[in-house]
Amino acid sequence: MTHDDRVTLPSLPRLDSLPAAEHPELVAPPVARALASWPGAAEVAVVEIDPDLADTAAMSEAYDVPMTAGGNCVVVAGSRGGDERVAACVVRADTRADVNTLVRKLLDVRKASFLPMDRAVAESGMEHGGITPLGLPDGWRVLVHDALLDEPLVVIGSGVRRSKLLVTGRLLADLPGAEVVEGLGR
């Protein structure tokens, strides 16, 4: 790739952005594997942060990131006829996933609830507070809030608390298995 062919990675003024695919040591192993095989990885940056500031509100304040530029990933599950259905919902940080109505209907279950954190961590191979829509287990749906797509920069988890991934909003629609959902966040 020549200098002119390089993708401009998203960045934050107060943090050093690095190409995520070239720094697997800064992300969870399942995220590193997903980055290694995903064509969109060339457009993903990673930044190291203080792990004590990994929660969205603290990170936004400490690093001057608007809440509209944050993407929170929550894992939701429900079952029908003994068949469990799991979805990772990525919503803009200034909203909450519409679990009880929209996600429940999309999963076609009677009741949807957040997957217990210990189970989400164990099955995803990611840390609490770092779960991200990239590198999730096969069979988990990835639902993306449509409001994120127009954001020039979206900060999402990296699978670990000590870093974050930076992507353009439009790139979220290109995540493996992503389904863009209107009104996912309320």
N, C-alpha and C. Protein backbone atom coordinates (compact mmCIF):
# COMPACT_ATOMS: atom_id res chain seq x y z
N MET A 1 0.85 -1.16 0.00
CA MET A 1 0.00 0.00 0.00
C MET A 1 0.90 1.23 0.00
N THR A 2 0.69 2.11 -0.93
CA THR A 2 1.47 3.34 -0.97
C THR A 2 0.89 4.34 0.00
N HIS A 3 1.65 5.38 0.27
CA HIS A 3 1.17 6.41 1.20
C HIS A 3 -0.17 6.98 0.74
N ASP A 4 -0.34 7.17 -0.56
CA ASP A 4 -1.57 7.74 -1.08
C ASP A 4 -2.77 6.80 -0.94
N ASP A 5 -2.50 5.48 -0.83
CA ASP A 5 -3.57 4.50 -0.71
C ASP A 5 -3.99 4.24 0.73
N ARG A 6 -3.30 4.79 1.68
CA ARG A 6 -3.60 4.51 3.09
C ARG A 6 -4.95 5.07 3.49
N VAL A 7 -5.60 4.32 4.33
CA VAL A 7 -6.87 4.77 4.88
C VAL A 7 -6.57 5.70 6.04
N THR A 8 -7.30 6.79 6.13
CA THR A 8 -7.14 7.68 7.26
C THR A 8 -7.93 7.10 8.42
N LEU A 9 -7.23 6.75 9.48
CA LEU A 9 -7.89 6.16 10.64
C LEU A 9 -8.53 7.24 11.49
N PRO A 10 -9.65 6.91 12.12
CA PRO A 10 -10.27 7.88 13.02
C PRO A 10 -9.33 8.16 14.20
N SER A 11 -9.45 9.34 14.78
CA SER A 11 -8.57 9.68 15.90
C SER A 11 -9.30 10.56 16.91
N LEU A 12 -8.71 10.62 18.08
CA LEU A 12 -9.17 11.52 19.14
C LEU A 12 -8.01 12.43 19.48
N PRO A 13 -8.27 13.72 19.65
CA PRO A 13 -7.17 14.67 19.87
C PRO A 13 -6.28 14.34 21.07
N ARG A 14 -6.83 13.78 22.13
CA ARG A 14 -6.05 13.56 23.35
C ARG A 14 -5.46 12.16 23.46
N LEU A 15 -5.65 11.32 22.44
CA LEU A 15 -5.17 9.95 22.49
C LEU A 15 -4.44 9.59 21.20
N ASP A 16 -3.42 8.75 21.31
CA ASP A 16 -2.69 8.30 20.14
C ASP A 16 -3.42 7.12 19.49
N SER A 17 -3.81 7.31 18.24
CA SER A 17 -4.51 6.26 17.49
C SER A 17 -3.50 5.40 16.74
N LEU A 18 -3.70 4.10 16.82
CA LEU A 18 -2.84 3.13 16.13
C LEU A 18 -3.72 2.22 15.28
N PRO A 19 -3.22 1.68 14.18
CA PRO A 19 -4.01 0.72 13.40
C PRO A 19 -4.30 -0.52 14.25
N ALA A 20 -5.57 -0.78 14.49
CA ALA A 20 -5.96 -1.88 15.39
C ALA A 20 -5.46 -3.23 14.91
N ALA A 21 -5.50 -3.49 13.61
CA ALA A 21 -5.08 -4.79 13.10
C ALA A 21 -3.60 -5.04 13.31
N GLU A 22 -2.83 -3.98 13.47
CA GLU A 22 -1.38 -4.11 13.68
C GLU A 22 -1.00 -4.16 15.16
N HIS A 23 -2.00 -4.06 16.04
CA HIS A 23 -1.73 -4.05 17.48
C HIS A 23 -2.67 -5.01 18.22
N PRO A 24 -2.55 -6.32 17.93
CA PRO A 24 -3.42 -7.29 18.59
C PRO A 24 -3.21 -7.35 20.10
N GLU A 25 -2.07 -6.89 20.58
CA GLU A 25 -1.81 -6.90 22.02
C GLU A 25 -2.71 -5.91 22.78
N LEU A 26 -3.37 -5.00 22.06
CA LEU A 26 -4.21 -4.00 22.69
C LEU A 26 -5.69 -4.37 22.70
N VAL A 27 -6.03 -5.54 22.17
CA VAL A 27 -7.43 -5.96 22.10
C VAL A 27 -7.57 -7.39 22.63
N ALA A 28 -8.79 -7.80 22.90
CA ALA A 28 -9.04 -9.18 23.35
C ALA A 28 -8.74 -10.15 22.21
N PRO A 29 -8.32 -11.37 22.53
CA PRO A 29 -8.00 -12.35 21.48
C PRO A 29 -9.09 -12.54 20.41
N PRO A 30 -10.39 -12.65 20.79
CA PRO A 30 -11.39 -12.82 19.73
C PRO A 30 -11.48 -11.60 18.81
N VAL A 31 -11.22 -10.43 19.35
CA VAL A 31 -11.25 -9.20 18.55
C VAL A 31 -10.05 -9.19 17.59
N ALA A 32 -8.89 -9.59 18.09
CA ALA A 32 -7.69 -9.66 17.24
C ALA A 32 -7.91 -10.64 16.08
N ARG A 33 -8.53 -11.78 16.37
CA ARG A 33 -8.81 -12.76 15.30
C ARG A 33 -9.78 -12.18 14.28
N ALA A 34 -10.80 -11.49 14.75
CA ALA A 34 -11.79 -10.89 13.84
C ALA A 34 -11.14 -9.80 12.98
N LEU A 35 -10.28 -8.98 13.59
CA LEU A 35 -9.60 -7.93 12.83
C LEU A 35 -8.69 -8.52 11.76
N ALA A 36 -8.07 -9.65 12.06
CA ALA A 36 -7.14 -10.28 11.12
C ALA A 36 -7.85 -10.80 9.86
N SER A 37 -9.14 -11.08 9.97
CA SER A 37 -9.84 -11.65 8.82
C SER A 37 -10.90 -10.74 8.21
N TRP A 38 -11.10 -9.54 8.75
CA TRP A 38 -12.15 -8.65 8.27
C TRP A 38 -11.57 -7.57 7.37
N PRO A 39 -12.05 -7.42 6.15
CA PRO A 39 -11.54 -6.39 5.25
C PRO A 39 -11.68 -4.96 5.80
N GLY A 40 -12.67 -4.70 6.61
CA GLY A 40 -12.87 -3.37 7.18
C GLY A 40 -11.86 -2.99 8.24
N ALA A 41 -11.03 -3.93 8.67
CA ALA A 41 -10.07 -3.69 9.76
C ALA A 41 -9.09 -2.58 9.44
N ALA A 42 -8.82 -2.34 8.16
CA ALA A 42 -7.87 -1.28 7.78
C ALA A 42 -8.36 0.09 8.20
N GLU A 43 -9.66 0.20 8.48
CA GLU A 43 -10.24 1.49 8.86
C GLU A 43 -10.50 1.60 10.37
N VAL A 44 -9.97 0.67 11.14
CA VAL A 44 -10.20 0.65 12.59
C VAL A 44 -8.93 1.04 13.31
N ALA A 45 -9.07 1.99 14.23
CA ALA A 45 -7.95 2.41 15.07
C ALA A 45 -8.18 1.91 16.49
N VAL A 46 -7.10 1.84 17.26
CA VAL A 46 -7.18 1.48 18.67
C VAL A 46 -6.43 2.55 19.46
N VAL A 47 -6.96 2.87 20.64
CA VAL A 47 -6.29 3.82 21.53
C VAL A 47 -6.21 3.20 22.92
N GLU A 48 -5.08 3.38 23.58
CA GLU A 48 -4.95 2.93 24.97
C GLU A 48 -5.58 3.96 25.87
N ILE A 49 -6.30 3.48 26.89
CA ILE A 49 -6.90 4.37 27.88
C ILE A 49 -6.62 3.82 29.27
N ASP A 50 -6.88 4.62 30.27
CA ASP A 50 -6.80 4.18 31.65
C ASP A 50 -7.96 3.21 31.87
N PRO A 51 -7.71 1.96 32.27
CA PRO A 51 -8.81 0.99 32.45
C PRO A 51 -9.84 1.43 33.48
N ASP A 52 -9.45 2.29 34.41
CA ASP A 52 -10.41 2.80 35.38
C ASP A 52 -11.39 3.78 34.75
N LEU A 53 -11.11 4.21 33.52
CA LEU A 53 -11.97 5.15 32.81
C LEU A 53 -12.69 4.48 31.64
N ALA A 54 -12.79 3.16 31.66
CA ALA A 54 -13.39 2.43 30.53
C ALA A 54 -14.89 2.61 30.42
N ASP A 55 -15.58 2.85 31.53
CA ASP A 55 -17.02 3.05 31.46
C ASP A 55 -17.31 4.33 30.68
N THR A 56 -18.36 4.31 29.90
CA THR A 56 -18.64 5.35 28.91
C THR A 56 -18.62 6.77 29.47
N ALA A 57 -19.33 7.03 30.54
CA ALA A 57 -19.41 8.39 31.08
C ALA A 57 -18.04 8.88 31.53
N ALA A 58 -17.29 8.03 32.22
CA ALA A 58 -15.96 8.42 32.70
C ALA A 58 -15.01 8.65 31.53
N MET A 59 -15.05 7.78 30.53
CA MET A 59 -14.19 7.92 29.36
C MET A 59 -14.54 9.19 28.58
N SER A 60 -15.81 9.43 28.41
CA SER A 60 -16.25 10.62 27.67
C SER A 60 -15.75 11.89 28.33
N GLU A 61 -15.88 11.94 29.65
CA GLU A 61 -15.43 13.13 30.37
C GLU A 61 -13.91 13.27 30.35
N ALA A 62 -13.20 12.21 30.62
CA ALA A 62 -11.75 12.26 30.71
C ALA A 62 -11.08 12.58 29.37
N TYR A 63 -11.65 12.08 28.27
CA TYR A 63 -11.00 12.22 26.97
C TYR A 63 -11.77 13.14 26.01
N ASP A 64 -12.72 13.92 26.54
CA ASP A 64 -13.49 14.87 25.74
C ASP A 64 -14.16 14.22 24.53
N VAL A 65 -14.84 13.10 24.77
CA VAL A 65 -15.57 12.40 23.72
C VAL A 65 -17.07 12.66 23.94
N PRO A 66 -17.75 13.24 22.96
CA PRO A 66 -19.20 13.45 23.14
C PRO A 66 -19.93 12.12 23.29
N MET A 67 -20.96 12.09 24.10
CA MET A 67 -21.73 10.86 24.30
C MET A 67 -22.31 10.35 22.98
N THR A 68 -22.60 11.24 22.05
CA THR A 68 -23.13 10.82 20.75
C THR A 68 -22.10 10.05 19.93
N ALA A 69 -20.83 10.15 20.31
CA ALA A 69 -19.76 9.44 19.60
C ALA A 69 -19.42 8.12 20.28
N GLY A 70 -20.11 7.80 21.35
CA GLY A 70 -19.87 6.54 22.04
C GLY A 70 -20.85 5.47 21.57
N GLY A 71 -20.36 4.26 21.42
CA GLY A 71 -21.21 3.13 21.08
C GLY A 71 -21.14 2.09 22.18
N ASN A 72 -22.23 1.91 22.90
CA ASN A 72 -22.27 0.91 23.96
C ASN A 72 -22.79 -0.40 23.41
N CYS A 73 -22.16 -1.49 23.81
CA CYS A 73 -22.56 -2.82 23.36
C CYS A 73 -23.10 -3.60 24.56
N VAL A 74 -24.38 -3.96 24.49
CA VAL A 74 -24.99 -4.77 25.54
C VAL A 74 -25.46 -6.08 24.92
N VAL A 75 -25.40 -7.14 25.70
CA VAL A 75 -25.77 -8.46 25.21
C VAL A 75 -27.11 -8.85 25.83
N VAL A 76 -28.04 -9.23 24.95
CA VAL A 76 -29.41 -9.54 25.34
C VAL A 76 -29.75 -10.95 24.87
N ALA A 77 -30.58 -11.64 25.65
CA ALA A 77 -30.98 -12.99 25.27
C ALA A 77 -32.44 -13.23 25.62
N GLY A 78 -33.01 -14.18 24.94
CA GLY A 78 -34.36 -14.64 25.20
C GLY A 78 -34.49 -16.01 24.57
N SER A 79 -35.60 -16.68 24.83
CA SER A 79 -35.76 -18.00 24.21
C SER A 79 -37.20 -18.19 23.75
N ARG A 80 -37.32 -19.08 22.80
CA ARG A 80 -38.63 -19.49 22.29
C ARG A 80 -38.53 -20.97 21.96
N GLY A 81 -39.43 -21.74 22.53
CA GLY A 81 -39.45 -23.17 22.26
C GLY A 81 -38.15 -23.86 22.61
N GLY A 82 -37.47 -23.40 23.67
CA GLY A 82 -36.21 -24.00 24.09
C GLY A 82 -35.01 -23.54 23.29
N ASP A 83 -35.23 -22.68 22.30
CA ASP A 83 -34.14 -22.17 21.46
C ASP A 83 -33.72 -20.79 21.98
N GLU A 84 -32.51 -20.72 22.53
CA GLU A 84 -32.02 -19.42 23.02
C GLU A 84 -31.55 -18.56 21.86
N ARG A 85 -31.87 -17.27 21.94
CA ARG A 85 -31.48 -16.31 20.91
C ARG A 85 -30.75 -15.17 21.59
N VAL A 86 -29.52 -14.90 21.12
CA VAL A 86 -28.66 -13.89 21.74
C VAL A 86 -28.34 -12.81 20.71
N ALA A 87 -28.32 -11.57 21.17
CA ALA A 87 -27.95 -10.46 20.30
C ALA A 87 -27.08 -9.47 21.07
N ALA A 88 -26.07 -8.96 20.38
CA ALA A 88 -25.28 -7.85 20.89
C ALA A 88 -25.88 -6.60 20.27
N CYS A 89 -26.27 -5.67 21.10
CA CYS A 89 -26.91 -4.44 20.64
C CYS A 89 -25.94 -3.28 20.83
N VAL A 90 -25.60 -2.60 19.75
CA VAL A 90 -24.70 -1.46 19.82
C VAL A 90 -25.56 -0.21 19.67
N VAL A 91 -25.64 0.57 20.75
CA VAL A 91 -26.47 1.78 20.74
C VAL A 91 -25.63 3.00 21.06
N ARG A 92 -26.09 4.13 20.59
CA ARG A 92 -25.39 5.38 20.90
C ARG A 92 -25.41 5.57 22.41
N ALA A 93 -24.30 6.03 22.96
CA ALA A 93 -24.12 6.08 24.41
C ALA A 93 -25.09 7.00 25.14
N ASP A 94 -25.71 7.92 24.42
CA ASP A 94 -26.69 8.79 25.09
C ASP A 94 -28.10 8.19 25.04
N THR A 95 -28.20 6.91 24.68
CA THR A 95 -29.48 6.21 24.65
C THR A 95 -29.34 4.87 25.36
N ARG A 96 -30.45 4.16 25.46
CA ARG A 96 -30.47 2.81 26.01
C ARG A 96 -31.14 1.90 25.00
N ALA A 97 -30.68 0.67 24.92
CA ALA A 97 -31.28 -0.30 23.99
C ALA A 97 -32.74 -0.54 24.37
N ASP A 98 -33.59 -0.54 23.38
CA ASP A 98 -35.01 -0.82 23.58
C ASP A 98 -35.20 -2.34 23.65
N VAL A 99 -34.83 -2.89 24.80
CA VAL A 99 -34.82 -4.34 25.00
C VAL A 99 -36.23 -4.90 25.09
N ASN A 100 -37.09 -4.26 25.86
CA ASN A 100 -38.40 -4.83 26.15
C ASN A 100 -39.37 -4.83 24.98
N THR A 101 -39.17 -3.97 24.00
CA THR A 101 -40.08 -3.94 22.86
C THR A 101 -39.37 -4.34 21.58
N LEU A 102 -38.48 -3.51 21.10
CA LEU A 102 -37.88 -3.72 19.79
C LEU A 102 -36.97 -4.96 19.74
N VAL A 103 -36.04 -5.08 20.67
CA VAL A 103 -35.13 -6.23 20.65
C VAL A 103 -35.90 -7.52 20.88
N ARG A 104 -36.85 -7.50 21.78
CA ARG A 104 -37.68 -8.68 22.04
C ARG A 104 -38.38 -9.13 20.75
N LYS A 105 -38.93 -8.18 20.00
CA LYS A 105 -39.61 -8.52 18.75
C LYS A 105 -38.62 -9.02 17.70
N LEU A 106 -37.45 -8.39 17.61
CA LEU A 106 -36.45 -8.82 16.62
C LEU A 106 -35.96 -10.24 16.91
N LEU A 107 -35.83 -10.58 18.18
CA LEU A 107 -35.40 -11.92 18.56
C LEU A 107 -36.55 -12.93 18.50
N ASP A 108 -37.78 -12.40 18.39
CA ASP A 108 -38.98 -13.23 18.36
C ASP A 108 -39.05 -14.11 19.61
N VAL A 109 -38.96 -13.43 20.77
CA VAL A 109 -39.04 -14.11 22.05
C VAL A 109 -40.10 -13.42 22.91
N ARG A 110 -40.59 -14.13 23.90
CA ARG A 110 -41.61 -13.54 24.79
C ARG A 110 -41.01 -12.52 25.75
N LYS A 111 -39.79 -12.82 26.20
CA LYS A 111 -39.11 -11.92 27.14
C LYS A 111 -37.63 -11.88 26.79
N ALA A 112 -37.11 -10.67 26.68
CA ALA A 112 -35.67 -10.48 26.45
C ALA A 112 -35.08 -9.81 27.68
N SER A 113 -33.89 -10.25 28.04
CA SER A 113 -33.22 -9.63 29.18
C SER A 113 -31.72 -9.64 28.94
N PHE A 114 -31.04 -8.82 29.72
CA PHE A 114 -29.58 -8.75 29.57
C PHE A 114 -28.97 -10.09 29.97
N LEU A 115 -28.04 -10.55 29.17
CA LEU A 115 -27.32 -11.78 29.49
C LEU A 115 -26.52 -11.52 30.77
N PRO A 116 -26.52 -12.42 31.73
CA PRO A 116 -25.73 -12.19 32.94
C PRO A 116 -24.27 -11.88 32.56
N MET A 117 -23.70 -10.90 33.23
CA MET A 117 -22.37 -10.42 32.86
C MET A 117 -21.32 -11.52 32.89
N ASP A 118 -21.34 -12.37 33.89
CA ASP A 118 -20.33 -13.43 33.95
C ASP A 118 -20.43 -14.36 32.74
N ARG A 119 -21.64 -14.61 32.30
CA ARG A 119 -21.82 -15.45 31.12
C ARG A 119 -21.40 -14.71 29.84
N ALA A 120 -21.76 -13.44 29.72
CA ALA A 120 -21.37 -12.64 28.54
C ALA A 120 -19.85 -12.59 28.43
N VAL A 121 -19.17 -12.41 29.56
CA VAL A 121 -17.71 -12.35 29.58
C VAL A 121 -17.13 -13.71 29.19
N ALA A 122 -17.63 -14.78 29.78
CA ALA A 122 -17.10 -16.12 29.51
C ALA A 122 -17.30 -16.52 28.05
N GLU A 123 -18.49 -16.28 27.52
CA GLU A 123 -18.78 -16.72 26.16
C GLU A 123 -18.15 -15.83 25.09
N SER A 124 -17.99 -14.55 25.37
CA SER A 124 -17.40 -13.65 24.37
C SER A 124 -15.88 -13.67 24.39
N GLY A 125 -15.30 -14.04 25.53
CA GLY A 125 -13.84 -13.97 25.67
C GLY A 125 -13.37 -12.54 25.86
N MET A 126 -14.27 -11.67 26.27
CA MET A 126 -13.96 -10.25 26.45
C MET A 126 -14.20 -9.85 27.91
N GLU A 127 -13.64 -8.71 28.29
CA GLU A 127 -13.77 -8.24 29.67
C GLU A 127 -15.06 -7.44 29.86
N HIS A 128 -15.56 -7.49 31.11
CA HIS A 128 -16.70 -6.64 31.49
C HIS A 128 -16.32 -5.19 31.23
N GLY A 129 -17.17 -4.46 30.57
CA GLY A 129 -16.89 -3.06 30.25
C GLY A 129 -16.10 -2.89 28.97
N GLY A 130 -15.80 -4.00 28.28
CA GLY A 130 -15.04 -3.91 27.04
C GLY A 130 -15.68 -4.68 25.90
N ILE A 131 -16.84 -5.31 26.15
CA ILE A 131 -17.47 -6.12 25.11
C ILE A 131 -17.78 -5.24 23.90
N THR A 132 -17.47 -5.79 22.74
CA THR A 132 -17.59 -5.05 21.49
C THR A 132 -18.28 -5.92 20.45
N PRO A 133 -18.84 -5.32 19.40
CA PRO A 133 -19.56 -6.12 18.40
C PRO A 133 -18.65 -6.87 17.42
N LEU A 134 -17.37 -6.73 17.55
CA LEU A 134 -16.43 -7.39 16.64
C LEU A 134 -15.78 -8.58 17.35
N GLY A 135 -15.91 -9.76 16.76
CA GLY A 135 -15.30 -10.95 17.35
C GLY A 135 -16.20 -11.73 18.28
N LEU A 136 -17.49 -11.51 18.16
CA LEU A 136 -18.45 -12.21 19.02
C LEU A 136 -18.64 -13.66 18.58
N PRO A 137 -19.17 -14.50 19.47
CA PRO A 137 -19.40 -15.90 19.12
C PRO A 137 -20.35 -16.05 17.93
N ASP A 138 -20.12 -17.10 17.15
CA ASP A 138 -21.04 -17.43 16.05
C ASP A 138 -22.43 -17.63 16.64
N GLY A 139 -23.43 -17.20 15.92
CA GLY A 139 -24.80 -17.37 16.37
C GLY A 139 -25.36 -16.17 17.11
N TRP A 140 -24.50 -15.27 17.55
CA TRP A 140 -24.98 -14.06 18.20
C TRP A 140 -25.29 -13.05 17.10
N ARG A 141 -26.47 -12.49 17.14
CA ARG A 141 -26.81 -11.43 16.19
C ARG A 141 -26.13 -10.14 16.63
N VAL A 142 -25.84 -9.27 15.67
CA VAL A 142 -25.24 -7.96 15.96
C VAL A 142 -26.21 -6.90 15.45
N LEU A 143 -26.86 -6.22 16.39
CA LEU A 143 -27.84 -5.18 16.06
C LEU A 143 -27.18 -3.82 16.28
N VAL A 144 -27.24 -2.96 15.27
CA VAL A 144 -26.57 -1.66 15.32
C VAL A 144 -27.61 -0.55 15.22
N HIS A 145 -27.55 0.36 16.17
CA HIS A 145 -28.44 1.53 16.22
C HIS A 145 -28.18 2.42 15.00
N ASP A 146 -29.22 2.69 14.23
CA ASP A 146 -29.08 3.49 13.01
C ASP A 146 -28.52 4.88 13.29
N ALA A 147 -28.74 5.42 14.48
CA ALA A 147 -28.27 6.77 14.81
C ALA A 147 -26.74 6.87 14.82
N LEU A 148 -26.06 5.74 14.94
CA LEU A 148 -24.60 5.76 14.96
C LEU A 148 -23.99 5.91 13.56
N LEU A 149 -24.72 5.56 12.53
CA LEU A 149 -24.16 5.49 11.18
C LEU A 149 -23.66 6.83 10.64
N ASP A 150 -24.26 7.92 11.07
CA ASP A 150 -23.85 9.23 10.57
C ASP A 150 -22.74 9.88 11.39
N GLU A 151 -22.31 9.22 12.46
CA GLU A 151 -21.25 9.78 13.29
C GLU A 151 -19.90 9.64 12.59
N PRO A 152 -19.11 10.72 12.53
CA PRO A 152 -17.80 10.63 11.89
C PRO A 152 -16.82 9.78 12.68
N LEU A 153 -17.05 9.65 13.98
CA LEU A 153 -16.19 8.87 14.85
C LEU A 153 -17.06 8.20 15.91
N VAL A 154 -16.90 6.89 16.06
CA VAL A 154 -17.60 6.16 17.12
C VAL A 154 -16.57 5.39 17.92
N VAL A 155 -16.64 5.53 19.24
CA VAL A 155 -15.74 4.86 20.16
C VAL A 155 -16.47 3.65 20.71
N ILE A 156 -15.92 2.45 20.47
CA ILE A 156 -16.53 1.22 20.96
C ILE A 156 -15.48 0.42 21.74
N GLY A 157 -15.92 -0.59 22.43
CA GLY A 157 -15.01 -1.43 23.19
C GLY A 157 -14.03 -2.16 22.29
N SER A 158 -12.98 -2.67 22.92
CA SER A 158 -11.95 -3.43 22.20
C SER A 158 -11.87 -4.86 22.72
N GLY A 159 -12.76 -5.19 23.64
CA GLY A 159 -12.72 -6.50 24.28
C GLY A 159 -11.97 -6.48 25.60
N VAL A 160 -11.21 -5.40 25.84
CA VAL A 160 -10.50 -5.21 27.11
C VAL A 160 -10.77 -3.79 27.60
N ARG A 161 -10.58 -3.56 28.89
CA ARG A 161 -10.89 -2.25 29.46
C ARG A 161 -9.78 -1.22 29.21
N ARG A 162 -8.60 -1.65 28.83
CA ARG A 162 -7.48 -0.71 28.73
C ARG A 162 -7.34 -0.05 27.36
N SER A 163 -8.30 -0.31 26.47
CA SER A 163 -8.26 0.34 25.16
C SER A 163 -9.67 0.44 24.59
N LYS A 164 -9.78 1.23 23.53
CA LYS A 164 -11.04 1.40 22.79
C LYS A 164 -10.73 1.35 21.31
N LEU A 165 -11.72 0.90 20.55
CA LEU A 165 -11.62 0.94 19.10
C LEU A 165 -12.29 2.21 18.59
N LEU A 166 -11.74 2.78 17.54
CA LEU A 166 -12.31 3.95 16.90
C LEU A 166 -12.70 3.56 15.48
N VAL A 167 -13.94 3.84 15.13
CA VAL A 167 -14.44 3.52 13.79
C VAL A 167 -15.31 4.68 13.31
N THR A 168 -15.54 4.74 12.02
CA THR A 168 -16.54 5.67 11.52
C THR A 168 -17.90 5.02 11.72
N GLY A 169 -18.92 5.81 11.86
CA GLY A 169 -20.25 5.25 12.06
C GLY A 169 -20.68 4.33 10.93
N ARG A 170 -20.37 4.72 9.70
CA ARG A 170 -20.78 3.91 8.54
C ARG A 170 -20.13 2.53 8.56
N LEU A 171 -18.94 2.42 9.17
CA LEU A 171 -18.24 1.14 9.22
C LEU A 171 -18.98 0.14 10.11
N LEU A 172 -19.73 0.64 11.09
CA LEU A 172 -20.49 -0.26 11.96
C LEU A 172 -21.48 -1.11 11.16
N ALA A 173 -22.04 -0.54 10.10
CA ALA A 173 -22.99 -1.29 9.26
C ALA A 173 -22.29 -2.41 8.50
N ASP A 174 -20.97 -2.31 8.35
CA ASP A 174 -20.21 -3.32 7.62
C ASP A 174 -19.59 -4.39 8.52
N LEU A 175 -19.84 -4.31 9.82
CA LEU A 175 -19.34 -5.35 10.72
C LEU A 175 -19.90 -6.70 10.29
N PRO A 176 -19.13 -7.76 10.45
CA PRO A 176 -19.64 -9.09 10.09
C PRO A 176 -20.97 -9.38 10.79
N GLY A 177 -21.99 -9.67 10.00
CA GLY A 177 -23.30 -10.02 10.54
C GLY A 177 -24.14 -8.87 11.05
N ALA A 178 -23.70 -7.63 10.87
CA ALA A 178 -24.42 -6.48 11.41
C ALA A 178 -25.78 -6.29 10.76
N GLU A 179 -26.75 -5.95 11.60
CA GLU A 179 -28.10 -5.59 11.14
C GLU A 179 -28.37 -4.20 11.69
N VAL A 180 -28.56 -3.22 10.81
CA VAL A 180 -28.86 -1.86 11.24
C VAL A 180 -30.34 -1.79 11.60
N VAL A 181 -30.61 -1.28 12.80
CA VAL A 181 -31.97 -1.25 13.31
C VAL A 181 -32.38 0.18 13.65
N GLU A 182 -33.41 0.65 12.99
CA GLU A 182 -33.93 1.99 13.25
C GLU A 182 -34.52 2.04 14.65
N GLY A 183 -34.12 3.06 15.42
CA GLY A 183 -34.69 3.26 16.74
C GLY A 183 -34.25 2.26 17.79
N LEU A 184 -33.13 1.57 17.58
CA LEU A 184 -32.66 0.57 18.55
C LEU A 184 -32.39 1.20 19.91
N GLY A 185 -31.86 2.42 19.89
CA GLY A 185 -31.63 3.16 21.14
C GLY A 185 -32.76 4.15 21.37
N ARG A 186 -33.15 4.30 22.63
CA ARG A 186 -34.23 5.24 22.97
C ARG A 186 -33.75 6.24 23.97
